[in-house]
CSV table of C-alpha atoms in Angstrom, one decimal:
chain,number,residue,atom,x,y,z
A,1,GLY,CA,84.8,98.6,103.3
A,2,GLY,CA,84.7,96.6,100.1
A,3,MET,CA,88.5,95.4,100.1
A,4,LEU,CA,89.3,91.7,99.6
A,5,TRP,CA,92.4,90.0,100.7
A,6,VAL,CA,94.1,86.7,99.8
A,7,CYS,CA,96.7,84.8,101.9
A,8,THR,CA,99.8,84.0,99.8
A,9,PRO,CA,102.7,81.6,100.8
A,10,LEU,CA,105.7,83.3,102.2
A,11,VAL,CA,104.2,86.9,102.0
A,12,GLY,CA,101.0,86.8,104.0
A,13,TYR,CA,97.9,88.8,102.9
A,14,LEU,CA,97.8,90.8,99.8
A,15,ARG,CA,94.9,92.7,98.1
A,16,PHE,CA,93.0,90.0,96.2
A,17,GLU,CA,93.9,90.8,92.6
A,18,LEU,CA,97.7,91.0,93.5
A,19,GLY,CA,97.4,87.8,95.7
A,20,VAL,CA,95.7,85.9,92.9
A,21,ALA,CA,98.4,87.0,90.3
A,22,LEU,CA,101.1,85.9,92.8
A,23,LEU,CA,99.4,82.5,93.5
A,24,SER,CA,98.9,82.0,89.8
A,25,ALA,CA,102.6,82.8,89.2
A,26,SER,CA,103.6,80.4,92.0
A,27,ALA,CA,101.4,77.6,90.5
A,28,LEU,CA,103.1,78.2,87.1
A,29,LEU,CA,106.6,78.1,88.6
A,30,VAL,CA,105.6,74.8,90.5
A,31,ALA,CA,104.4,73.2,87.3
A,32,VAL,CA,107.5,74.2,85.4
A,33,LEU,CA,109.8,72.7,88.1
A,34,TRP,CA,107.7,69.7,88.3
A,35,ARG,CA,108.2,69.0,84.5
A,36,ARG,CA,111.9,69.6,84.7
A,37,VAL,CA,112.4,67.6,88.0
A,38,ALA,CA,110.2,64.8,86.6
A,39,ALA,CA,112.4,64.7,83.5
A,40,ILE,CA,115.5,63.9,85.5
A,41,THR,CA,114.0,61.4,88.0
A,42,THR,CA,112.2,58.2,87.8
A,43,ASN,CA,111.0,57.8,91.4
A,44,THR,CA,107.7,59.5,91.2
A,45,THR,CA,106.8,58.5,94.6
A,46,SER,CA,109.8,60.4,96.2
A,47,LEU,CA,109.2,63.3,93.9
A,48,ALA,CA,105.4,63.6,94.8
A,49,LEU,CA,106.2,63.3,98.6
A,50,LEU,CA,109.0,66.0,98.3
A,51,LEU,CA,106.7,68.4,96.5
A,52,VAL,CA,103.9,67.9,99.1
A,53,VAL,CA,106.3,68.5,102.0
A,54,GLY,CA,107.7,71.5,100.2
A,55,ALA,CA,104.2,73.1,99.7
A,56,ALA,CA,103.3,72.5,103.3
A,57,VAL,CA,106.4,74.3,104.4
A,58,LEU,CA,105.6,77.3,102.0
A,59,LEU,CA,102.0,77.5,103.2
A,60,ARG,CA,103.1,77.4,106.9
A,61,MET,CA,105.6,80.3,106.2
A,62,GLY,CA,102.8,82.3,104.8
A,63,LEU,CA,101.3,82.5,108.3
A,64,PRO,CA,104.4,82.5,110.5
A,65,HIS,CA,104.6,83.1,114.3
A,66,PRO,CA,104.2,86.8,115.2
A,67,ARG,CA,107.7,86.9,116.3
A,68,VAL,CA,108.7,86.3,112.6
A,69,ARG,CA,105.8,88.4,111.1
A,70,TYR,CA,106.7,91.6,112.8
A,71,ASN,CA,110.2,93.0,112.5
A,72,ILE,CA,110.0,95.0,115.8
A,73,ARG,CA,113.2,96.2,117.6
A,74,THR,CA,112.4,94.7,121.1
A,75,GLN,CA,110.9,91.6,122.2
A,76,ALA,CA,108.9,93.6,124.9
A,77,LEU,CA,106.5,94.7,122.3
A,78,TYR,CA,105.1,91.2,122.3
A,79,ASP,CA,104.9,90.6,126.0
A,80,ALA,CA,103.7,93.9,127.1
A,81,GLY,CA,100.3,94.9,128.1
A,82,MET,CA,101.2,98.7,127.7
A,83,LEU,CA,104.2,100.3,126.3
A,84,ARG,CA,105.5,103.6,127.6
A,85,ILE,CA,107.9,105.3,124.9
A,86,LYS,CA,109.8,108.3,126.2
A,87,ARG,CA,112.4,110.2,124.3
A,88,ALA,CA,115.5,111.2,126.2
A,89,ALA,CA,117.4,113.5,123.9
A,90,SER,CA,117.6,111.8,120.5
A,91,ASN,CA,117.0,108.4,122.0
A,92,GLU,CA,113.9,106.4,122.8
A,93,THR,CA,113.3,104.4,125.9
A,94,ILE,CA,110.6,101.7,126.3
A,95,THR,CA,109.1,100.6,129.5
A,96,ALA,CA,106.8,97.5,129.2
A,97,VAL,CA,103.9,97.1,131.9
A,98,ARG,CA,102.0,94.0,131.9
A,99,SER,CA,98.2,93.6,132.3
A,100,ALA,CA,97.1,97.3,131.6
A,101,PHE,CA,94.0,95.9,130.4
A,102,THR,CA,92.3,92.9,132.0
A,103,PRO,CA,91.3,89.9,129.8
A,104,ALA,CA,87.7,90.9,129.9
A,105,GLU,CA,88.5,94.5,128.9
A,106,CYS,CA,90.7,93.1,126.0
A,107,ASP,CA,87.8,91.0,124.9
A,108,GLU,CA,85.4,93.8,125.0
A,109,VAL,CA,87.8,96.3,123.0
A,110,VAL,CA,88.4,93.8,120.4
A,111,ALA,CA,84.5,93.0,120.1
A,112,GLY,CA,83.9,96.8,119.8
A,113,ILE,CA,86.6,97.4,117.1
A,114,LEU,CA,85.3,94.3,115.0
A,115,ALA,CA,81.7,95.6,115.2
A,116,GLU,CA,82.7,99.0,113.8
A,117,HIS,CA,84.3,97.4,110.8
A,118,ASP,CA,82.8,100.1,108.5
A,119,ALA,CA,84.3,102.9,110.2
A,120,TRP,CA,87.8,101.5,109.7
A,121,THR,CA,90.2,103.7,107.5
A,122,TYR,CA,92.7,101.9,105.2
A,123,ALA,CA,96.1,103.4,105.8
A,124,ARG,CA,97.3,105.5,102.7
A,125,HIS,CA,100.9,104.4,102.7
A,126,ALA,CA,100.2,100.5,103.0
A,127,THR,CA,99.4,100.2,99.3
A,128,PRO,CA,98.4,96.6,98.7
A,129,LEU,CA,99.0,95.5,102.2
A,130,PRO,CA,96.4,95.0,105.0
A,131,TYR,CA,96.7,97.9,107.6
A,132,PHE,CA,93.8,99.8,109.0
A,133,SER,CA,92.9,102.2,111.7
A,134,LEU,CA,89.7,102.8,113.7
A,135,GLY,CA,89.9,106.4,114.0
A,136,ILE,CA,91.3,109.3,111.9
A,137,ASN,CA,94.8,110.4,112.4
A,138,SER,CA,97.5,112.1,110.3
A,139,ASN,CA,99.5,109.0,110.1
A,140,HIS,CA,96.9,107.1,108.1
A,141,ALA,CA,94.9,109.7,106.2
A,142,GLY,CA,95.2,112.5,103.6
A,143,ALA,CA,93.3,115.0,101.6
A,144,ASP,CA,93.7,113.9,97.9
A,145,GLU,CA,90.6,115.2,96.1
A,146,ARG,CA,91.3,113.5,92.9
A,147,ALA,CA,88.9,110.9,91.5
A,148,PRO,CA,90.5,107.3,91.7
A,149,PRO,CA,91.4,105.8,88.4
A,150,TRP,CA,89.7,102.5,87.4
A,151,TRP,CA,92.6,100.5,89.0
A,152,SER,CA,95.8,101.7,91.0
A,153,TYR,CA,98.6,100.0,92.8
A,154,GLU,CA,97.5,101.8,96.0
A,155,TYR,CA,94.0,100.9,96.1
A,156,GLY,CA,93.2,98.3,93.4
A,157,PHE,CA,89.9,98.6,91.6
A,158,ALA,CA,87.9,101.9,92.0
A,159,ARG,CA,84.7,100.1,92.2
A,160,LEU,CA,85.9,97.9,95.1
A,161,VAL,CA,87.9,100.2,97.2
A,162,GLY,CA,87.2,100.6,100.8
A,163,ASN,CA,87.7,103.7,103.1
A,164,GLU,CA,90.6,105.4,101.2
A,165,GLY,CA,93.1,106.8,103.7
A,166,SER,CA,94.5,109.2,101.0
A,167,ARG,CA,91.1,111.1,100.7
A,168,VAL,CA,89.5,110.8,104.1
A,169,LEU,CA,90.7,114.2,105.4
A,170,GLY,CA,89.4,115.9,102.3
A,171,LEU,CA,85.9,116.8,101.2
A,172,ARG,CA,85.5,113.4,99.6
A,173,GLY,CA,86.0,111.8,103.0
A,174,ARG,CA,83.8,114.0,105.2
A,175,ALA,CA,81.0,111.4,105.7
A,176,HIS,CA,83.4,108.6,106.6
A,177,ARG,CA,85.5,111.1,108.9
A,178,GLU,CA,82.3,112.0,110.7
A,179,GLN,CA,81.3,108.4,111.1
A,180,ALA,CA,84.6,107.4,112.7
A,181,ARG,CA,84.5,110.4,115.0
A,182,SER,CA,81.0,109.5,116.1
A,183,VAL,CA,81.8,106.0,116.8
A,184,LEU,CA,84.8,106.9,119.0
A,185,ARG,CA,83.0,109.8,120.7
A,186,ASP,CA,80.6,107.2,122.1
A,187,ALA,CA,83.0,104.4,122.5
A,188,ALA,CA,82.8,103.7,126.1
A,189,TRP,CA,83.9,100.3,125.5
A,190,LEU,CA,87.4,101.8,124.5
A,191,LYS,CA,87.5,104.9,126.6
A,192,THR,CA,86.5,103.6,129.9
A,193,PRO,CA,89.3,100.8,130.1
A,194,LEU,CA,91.8,103.0,128.5
A,195,ARG,CA,91.2,106.0,130.8
A,196,ARG,CA,91.5,103.6,133.8
A,197,ALA,CA,94.7,102.1,132.5
A,198,LEU,CA,96.3,105.4,131.7
A,199,ALA,CA,95.4,107.0,135.0
A,200,ALA,CA,96.8,103.9,137.1
A,201,ARG,CA,100.1,104.2,135.0
A,202,LEU,CA,100.4,108.0,135.4
A,203,GLN,CA,99.2,107.8,139.1
A,204,VAL,CA,96.4,110.4,138.7
A,205,GLY,CA,92.6,110.4,138.9
A,206,PRO,CA,90.6,109.1,135.9
A,207,ARG,CA,89.0,112.6,135.5
A,208,GLN,CA,92.5,114.0,134.8
A,209,VAL,CA,93.0,111.9,131.7
A,210,VAL,CA,91.5,113.8,128.8
A,211,PHE,CA,91.4,112.4,125.3
A,212,GLY,CA,91.3,114.2,121.9
A,213,GLY,CA,87.6,115.3,121.3
A,214,GLU,CA,87.2,116.3,125.0
A,215,GLY,CA,87.5,119.4,127.1
A,216,ALA,CA,90.3,121.7,126.1
A,217,ILE,CA,91.5,119.6,123.3
A,218,ALA,CA,88.2,118.9,121.7
A,219,HIS,CA,89.8,119.9,118.3
A,220,LEU,CA,92.0,116.8,118.3
A,221,GLU,CA,91.2,113.3,117.4
A,222,PRO,CA,90.2,110.6,120.0
A,223,PRO,CA,92.6,107.6,120.5
A,224,ALA,CA,92.6,105.2,117.5
A,225,ALA,CA,92.9,101.4,117.1
A,226,GLN,CA,95.3,100.1,114.6
A,227,ILE,CA,94.4,96.8,112.8
A,228,TYR,CA,96.9,94.4,110.9
A,229,LEU,CA,96.7,91.2,109.0
A,230,PRO,CA,99.6,88.8,108.7
A,231,SER,CA,102.1,90.2,106.2
A,232,VAL,CA,105.8,89.5,106.1
A,233,ALA,CA,106.2,92.4,103.4
A,234,TRP,CA,104.7,94.8,105.8
A,235,ALA,CA,106.8,93.6,108.7
A,236,PHE,CA,110.2,93.6,107.1
A,237,LEU,CA,109.8,96.1,104.1
A,238,VAL,CA,107.2,98.8,104.9
A,239,ASN,CA,106.6,99.2,108.6
A,240,PRO,CA,110.2,99.4,110.1
A,241,HIS,CA,110.6,103.2,111.0
A,242,SER,CA,111.7,105.7,113.5
A,243,ASP,CA,109.1,108.5,114.2
A,244,ASP,CA,110.6,111.9,113.6
A,245,GLU,CA,110.0,115.2,115.3
A,246,LYS,CA,106.9,116.0,113.4
A,247,PHE,CA,104.9,113.7,115.5
A,248,ARG,CA,105.9,115.5,118.6
A,249,SER,CA,104.5,118.9,117.7
A,250,LEU,CA,100.8,118.1,117.2
A,251,LEU,CA,100.0,119.4,120.8
A,252,LEU,CA,102.1,122.3,121.9
A,253,SER,CA,99.8,123.9,124.5
A,254,VAL,CA,96.5,123.4,126.3
A,255,GLY,CA,94.6,126.6,127.6
A,256,GLY,CA,97.4,128.7,127.3
A,257,THR,CA,99.7,126.3,129.2
A,258,HIS,CA,102.7,124.9,127.2
A,259,CYS,CA,103.3,121.3,127.2
A,260,ASP,CA,106.4,120.0,128.9
A,261,GLU,CA,108.6,118.2,126.4
A,262,ALA,CA,110.5,116.4,128.9
A,263,SER,CA,107.6,114.6,130.2
A,264,ARG,CA,106.0,113.7,126.9
A,265,LEU,CA,104.8,110.1,126.7
A,266,ALA,CA,103.3,107.8,124.0
A,267,PHE,CA,101.4,104.7,124.8
A,268,LEU,CA,100.8,101.6,122.8
A,269,LEU,CA,98.5,98.9,124.1
A,270,PRO,CA,98.3,95.5,122.1
A,271,VAL,CA,94.9,94.0,122.8
A,272,ALA,CA,94.8,90.9,120.6
A,273,THR,CA,97.9,88.9,119.2
A,274,PRO,CA,96.5,85.5,118.3
A,275,PRO,CA,99.0,82.9,116.8
A,276,GLY,CA,98.5,82.9,113.0
A,277,ALA,CA,96.7,86.1,112.8
A,278,GLY,CA,97.4,89.8,112.7
A,279,LEU,CA,98.0,92.4,115.3
A,280,LEU,CA,95.0,94.5,116.6
Protein backbone atom coordinates (compact mmCIF):
# COMPACT_ATOMS: atom_id res chain seq x y z
CA GLY A 1 0.00 0.00 0.00
CA GLY A 2 2.97 2.39 0.11
CA MET A 3 2.86 3.14 3.86
CA LEU A 4 6.04 2.75 5.92
CA TRP A 5 6.22 2.14 9.67
CA VAL A 6 8.97 2.62 12.27
CA CYS A 7 9.14 0.94 15.68
CA THR A 8 9.73 3.50 18.45
CA PRO A 9 10.57 2.80 22.13
CA LEU A 10 7.65 2.96 24.59
CA VAL A 11 5.16 3.65 21.80
CA GLY A 12 5.43 0.82 19.25
CA TYR A 13 4.95 1.35 15.52
CA LEU A 14 4.26 4.82 14.07
CA ARG A 15 4.05 6.04 10.50
CA PHE A 16 7.62 6.55 9.35
CA GLU A 17 7.90 10.36 9.34
CA LEU A 18 6.41 10.67 12.85
CA GLY A 19 8.45 7.70 14.04
CA VAL A 20 11.67 9.26 12.74
CA ALA A 21 10.75 12.56 14.40
CA LEU A 22 10.10 10.81 17.72
CA LEU A 23 13.34 8.82 17.50
CA SER A 24 15.27 12.02 16.71
CA ALA A 25 13.71 13.81 19.67
CA SER A 26 14.54 10.83 21.89
CA ALA A 27 18.16 10.84 20.70
CA LEU A 28 18.41 14.56 21.40
CA LEU A 29 16.98 14.07 24.89
CA VAL A 30 19.46 11.27 25.61
CA ALA A 31 22.34 13.47 24.40
CA VAL A 32 21.24 16.33 26.67
CA LEU A 33 20.86 14.02 29.66
CA TRP A 34 24.27 12.49 28.93
CA ARG A 35 25.92 15.91 29.07
CA ARG A 36 24.15 16.87 32.27
CA VAL A 37 24.82 13.60 34.05
CA ALA A 38 28.42 13.48 32.82
CA ALA A 39 28.95 16.93 34.28
CA ILE A 40 28.08 15.74 37.77
CA THR A 41 29.76 12.32 37.80
CA THR A 42 33.32 11.14 37.38
CA ASN A 43 32.57 7.42 37.12
CA THR A 44 32.14 7.17 33.33
CA THR A 45 32.07 3.35 33.38
CA SER A 46 29.07 3.22 35.71
CA LEU A 47 27.38 5.98 33.72
CA ALA A 48 27.85 4.14 30.41
CA LEU A 49 26.52 0.90 31.91
CA LEU A 50 23.49 2.71 33.32
CA LEU A 51 22.66 4.27 29.95
CA VAL A 52 23.06 0.95 28.09
CA VAL A 53 20.75 -0.83 30.53
CA GLY A 54 18.25 2.03 30.36
CA ALA A 55 18.26 1.97 26.57
CA ALA A 56 17.72 -1.80 26.54
CA VAL A 57 14.74 -1.47 28.87
CA LEU A 58 13.20 1.26 26.70
CA LEU A 59 13.64 -0.76 23.51
CA ARG A 60 12.07 -3.83 25.14
CA MET A 61 9.10 -1.75 26.25
CA GLY A 62 8.57 -0.68 22.65
CA LEU A 63 7.53 -4.26 21.86
CA PRO A 64 5.88 -5.49 25.06
CA HIS A 65 3.98 -8.67 25.64
CA PRO A 66 0.51 -8.70 24.01
CA ARG A 67 -1.11 -8.52 27.45
CA VAL A 68 0.54 -5.12 27.89
CA ARG A 69 0.01 -3.89 24.33
CA TYR A 70 -3.73 -4.40 24.17
CA ASN A 71 -5.96 -2.79 26.75
CA ILE A 72 -8.75 -5.33 26.44
CA ARG A 73 -11.37 -5.66 29.13
CA THR A 74 -11.11 -9.42 29.63
CA GLN A 75 -8.24 -11.89 29.62
CA ALA A 76 -10.41 -14.31 27.64
CA LEU A 77 -9.65 -12.37 24.46
CA TYR A 78 -6.08 -13.65 24.51
CA ASP A 79 -6.85 -17.28 25.16
CA ALA A 80 -9.95 -17.83 23.08
CA GLY A 81 -10.11 -19.43 19.68
CA MET A 82 -13.49 -17.77 19.15
CA LEU A 83 -15.46 -15.19 21.07
CA ARG A 84 -19.23 -14.94 21.16
CA ILE A 85 -20.47 -11.50 22.16
CA LYS A 86 -24.15 -11.25 23.02
CA ARG A 87 -25.95 -8.22 24.36
CA ALA A 88 -28.36 -8.79 27.20
CA ALA A 89 -30.32 -5.54 27.65
CA SER A 90 -27.57 -2.92 27.85
CA ASN A 91 -24.83 -5.36 28.91
CA GLU A 92 -22.43 -7.49 26.87
CA THR A 93 -21.64 -11.08 27.73
CA ILE A 94 -18.60 -12.84 26.31
CA THR A 95 -18.23 -16.57 25.80
CA ALA A 96 -14.79 -17.90 24.86
CA VAL A 97 -14.54 -21.09 22.79
CA ARG A 98 -11.14 -22.69 22.29
CA SER A 99 -9.89 -24.22 19.04
CA ALA A 100 -12.51 -22.80 16.69
CA PHE A 101 -9.82 -23.05 13.99
CA THR A 102 -7.29 -25.86 13.85
CA PRO A 103 -3.59 -24.83 13.79
CA ALA A 104 -3.43 -25.75 10.09
CA GLU A 105 -6.49 -23.57 9.37
CA CYS A 106 -4.95 -20.66 11.26
CA ASP A 107 -1.76 -20.98 9.20
CA GLU A 108 -3.77 -21.05 5.97
CA VAL A 109 -5.84 -18.00 6.92
CA VAL A 110 -2.74 -16.02 7.95
CA ALA A 111 -0.97 -16.92 4.71
CA GLY A 112 -4.02 -15.86 2.70
CA ILE A 113 -4.31 -12.51 4.48
CA LEU A 114 -0.61 -11.71 4.01
CA ALA A 115 -0.71 -12.74 0.36
CA GLU A 116 -3.48 -10.19 -0.29
CA HIS A 117 -1.58 -7.26 1.23
CA ASP A 118 -2.44 -4.98 -1.70
CA ALA A 119 -6.13 -5.35 -0.89
CA TRP A 120 -5.80 -4.18 2.74
CA THR A 121 -7.61 -0.98 3.68
CA TYR A 122 -6.07 1.47 6.11
CA ALA A 123 -8.43 2.35 8.97
CA ARG A 124 -9.62 5.94 8.59
CA HIS A 125 -9.68 6.63 12.35
CA ALA A 126 -6.23 5.15 13.11
CA THR A 127 -4.34 8.33 12.03
CA PRO A 128 -0.59 7.54 12.32
CA LEU A 129 -1.14 4.12 13.92
CA PRO A 130 -0.89 0.76 12.05
CA TYR A 131 -4.39 -0.69 11.82
CA PHE A 132 -5.78 -2.25 8.61
CA SER A 133 -8.53 -4.52 7.40
CA LEU A 134 -8.80 -7.01 4.56
CA GLY A 135 -12.36 -6.30 3.46
CA ILE A 136 -14.44 -3.14 3.39
CA ASN A 137 -16.68 -2.26 6.31
CA SER A 138 -18.28 0.86 7.75
CA ASN A 139 -15.92 0.91 10.73
CA HIS A 140 -12.81 1.34 8.58
CA ALA A 141 -13.94 3.19 5.47
CA GLY A 142 -15.47 6.47 4.34
CA ALA A 143 -16.48 8.33 1.21
CA ASP A 144 -14.42 11.55 1.37
CA GLU A 145 -13.91 12.77 -2.21
CA ARG A 146 -11.46 15.57 -1.44
CA ALA A 147 -7.96 15.30 -2.89
CA PRO A 148 -5.42 14.66 -0.11
CA PRO A 149 -3.03 17.53 0.76
CA TRP A 150 0.72 17.10 0.25
CA TRP A 151 0.90 15.96 3.92
CA SER A 152 -1.68 15.30 6.61
CA TYR A 153 -1.60 13.95 10.15
CA GLU A 154 -4.10 11.25 9.18
CA TYR A 155 -2.29 9.81 6.14
CA GLY A 156 1.17 11.37 5.91
CA PHE A 157 2.66 12.33 2.55
CA ALA A 158 0.17 12.19 -0.32
CA ARG A 159 2.70 10.55 -2.66
CA LEU A 160 3.20 7.67 -0.23
CA VAL A 161 -0.30 7.03 1.05
CA GLY A 162 -1.69 3.53 1.01
CA ASN A 163 -5.32 2.49 0.71
CA GLU A 164 -7.02 5.43 2.38
CA GLY A 165 -9.94 4.36 4.51
CA SER A 166 -11.55 7.79 4.40
CA ARG A 167 -12.03 7.55 0.62
CA VAL A 168 -12.51 3.88 -0.17
CA LEU A 169 -16.33 4.00 -0.11
CA GLY A 170 -16.44 6.89 -2.57
CA LEU A 171 -15.71 7.23 -6.28
CA ARG A 172 -11.97 7.55 -5.67
CA GLY A 173 -11.91 4.21 -3.89
CA ARG A 174 -14.00 2.22 -6.36
CA ALA A 175 -11.09 0.26 -7.85
CA HIS A 176 -9.70 -0.71 -4.46
CA ARG A 177 -13.17 -1.53 -3.17
CA GLU A 178 -13.83 -3.91 -6.03
CA GLN A 179 -10.41 -5.49 -5.58
CA ALA A 180 -11.09 -6.24 -1.91
CA ARG A 181 -14.55 -7.65 -2.70
CA SER A 182 -13.13 -9.86 -5.43
CA VAL A 183 -10.46 -11.23 -3.10
CA LEU A 184 -12.95 -12.14 -0.38
CA ARG A 185 -15.57 -13.43 -2.80
CA ASP A 186 -13.12 -16.14 -3.91
CA ALA A 187 -11.37 -16.63 -0.54
CA ALA A 188 -12.08 -20.31 0.12
CA TRP A 189 -9.06 -20.29 2.47
CA LEU A 190 -11.12 -18.00 4.76
CA LYS A 191 -14.75 -18.91 4.09
CA THR A 192 -14.40 -22.69 4.35
CA PRO A 193 -12.89 -22.88 7.87
CA LEU A 194 -14.98 -19.93 9.06
CA ARG A 195 -18.22 -21.50 7.84
CA ARG A 196 -17.29 -24.79 9.50
CA ALA A 197 -16.40 -23.10 12.80
CA LEU A 198 -19.57 -21.01 12.93
CA ALA A 199 -21.78 -23.95 11.96
CA ALA A 200 -20.25 -26.05 14.73
CA ARG A 201 -20.76 -23.28 17.28
CA LEU A 202 -24.35 -22.56 16.21
CA GLN A 203 -25.12 -26.30 15.83
CA VAL A 204 -26.44 -25.95 12.28
CA GLY A 205 -25.37 -27.30 8.91
CA PRO A 206 -22.63 -25.41 7.01
CA ARG A 207 -25.12 -24.52 4.25
CA GLN A 208 -27.15 -22.57 6.80
CA VAL A 209 -24.23 -20.19 7.41
CA VAL A 210 -24.56 -17.37 4.87
CA PHE A 211 -21.97 -14.60 4.59
CA GLY A 212 -22.34 -11.10 3.23
CA GLY A 213 -22.12 -11.20 -0.57
CA GLU A 214 -24.06 -14.50 -0.69
CA GLY A 215 -27.69 -15.44 -1.25
CA ALA A 216 -30.30 -13.15 0.31
CA ILE A 217 -27.64 -10.85 1.77
CA ALA A 218 -25.55 -10.47 -1.37
CA HIS A 219 -25.77 -6.68 -0.91
CA LEU A 220 -23.70 -6.84 2.31
CA GLU A 221 -19.92 -7.10 2.62
CA PRO A 222 -18.19 -10.46 3.30
CA PRO A 223 -16.37 -11.13 6.61
CA ALA A 224 -13.30 -8.95 7.10
CA ALA A 225 -9.91 -9.56 8.73
CA GLN A 226 -8.36 -6.94 11.00
CA ILE A 227 -4.59 -6.46 11.08
CA TYR A 228 -2.64 -4.63 13.81
CA LEU A 229 1.03 -3.87 14.43
CA PRO A 230 2.21 -3.39 18.04
CA SER A 231 1.24 0.04 19.36
CA VAL A 232 0.83 1.09 22.98
CA ALA A 233 -0.85 4.31 21.81
CA TRP A 234 -3.45 2.29 19.90
CA ALA A 235 -4.04 -0.08 22.80
CA PHE A 236 -4.44 2.48 25.58
CA LEU A 237 -5.57 5.70 23.86
CA VAL A 238 -7.36 4.99 20.58
CA ASN A 239 -8.88 1.51 20.62
CA PRO A 240 -10.70 1.14 23.99
CA HIS A 241 -14.39 1.60 23.20
CA SER A 242 -17.86 0.16 23.49
CA ASP A 243 -19.85 -0.45 20.31
CA ASP A 244 -23.14 1.44 20.32
CA GLU A 245 -26.55 0.68 18.85
CA LYS A 246 -25.72 1.79 15.31
CA PHE A 247 -23.68 -1.38 14.74
CA ARG A 248 -26.73 -3.51 15.51
CA SER A 249 -28.96 -2.00 12.81
CA LEU A 250 -27.02 -2.99 9.66
CA LEU A 251 -29.17 -6.08 9.04
CA LEU A 252 -32.79 -5.78 10.13
CA SER A 253 -34.47 -8.36 7.90
CA VAL A 254 -33.71 -11.05 5.30
CA GLY A 255 -36.22 -12.01 2.62
CA GLY A 256 -39.02 -10.23 4.47
CA THR A 257 -38.27 -11.99 7.77
CA HIS A 258 -37.21 -9.67 10.58
CA CYS A 259 -34.07 -10.50 12.53
CA ASP A 260 -34.41 -11.62 16.12
CA GLU A 261 -32.57 -9.02 18.19
CA ALA A 262 -32.54 -11.29 21.23
CA SER A 263 -30.46 -13.92 19.44
CA ARG A 264 -28.05 -11.58 17.61
CA LEU A 265 -24.41 -12.65 18.01
CA ALA A 266 -21.05 -11.25 16.99
CA PHE A 267 -17.96 -13.40 16.44
CA LEU A 268 -14.28 -12.47 16.79
CA LEU A 269 -11.67 -15.08 15.92
CA PRO A 270 -8.00 -14.27 16.68
CA VAL A 271 -5.84 -16.34 14.30
CA ALA A 272 -2.31 -15.04 15.01
CA THR A 273 -0.93 -13.40 18.16
CA PRO A 274 2.83 -14.06 18.13
CA PRO A 275 4.92 -12.62 21.00
CA GLY A 276 6.47 -9.28 20.07
CA ALA A 277 4.17 -8.80 17.09
CA GLY A 278 0.70 -7.46 16.41
CA LEU A 279 -2.73 -9.02 16.46
CA LEU A 280 -4.00 -10.44 13.16
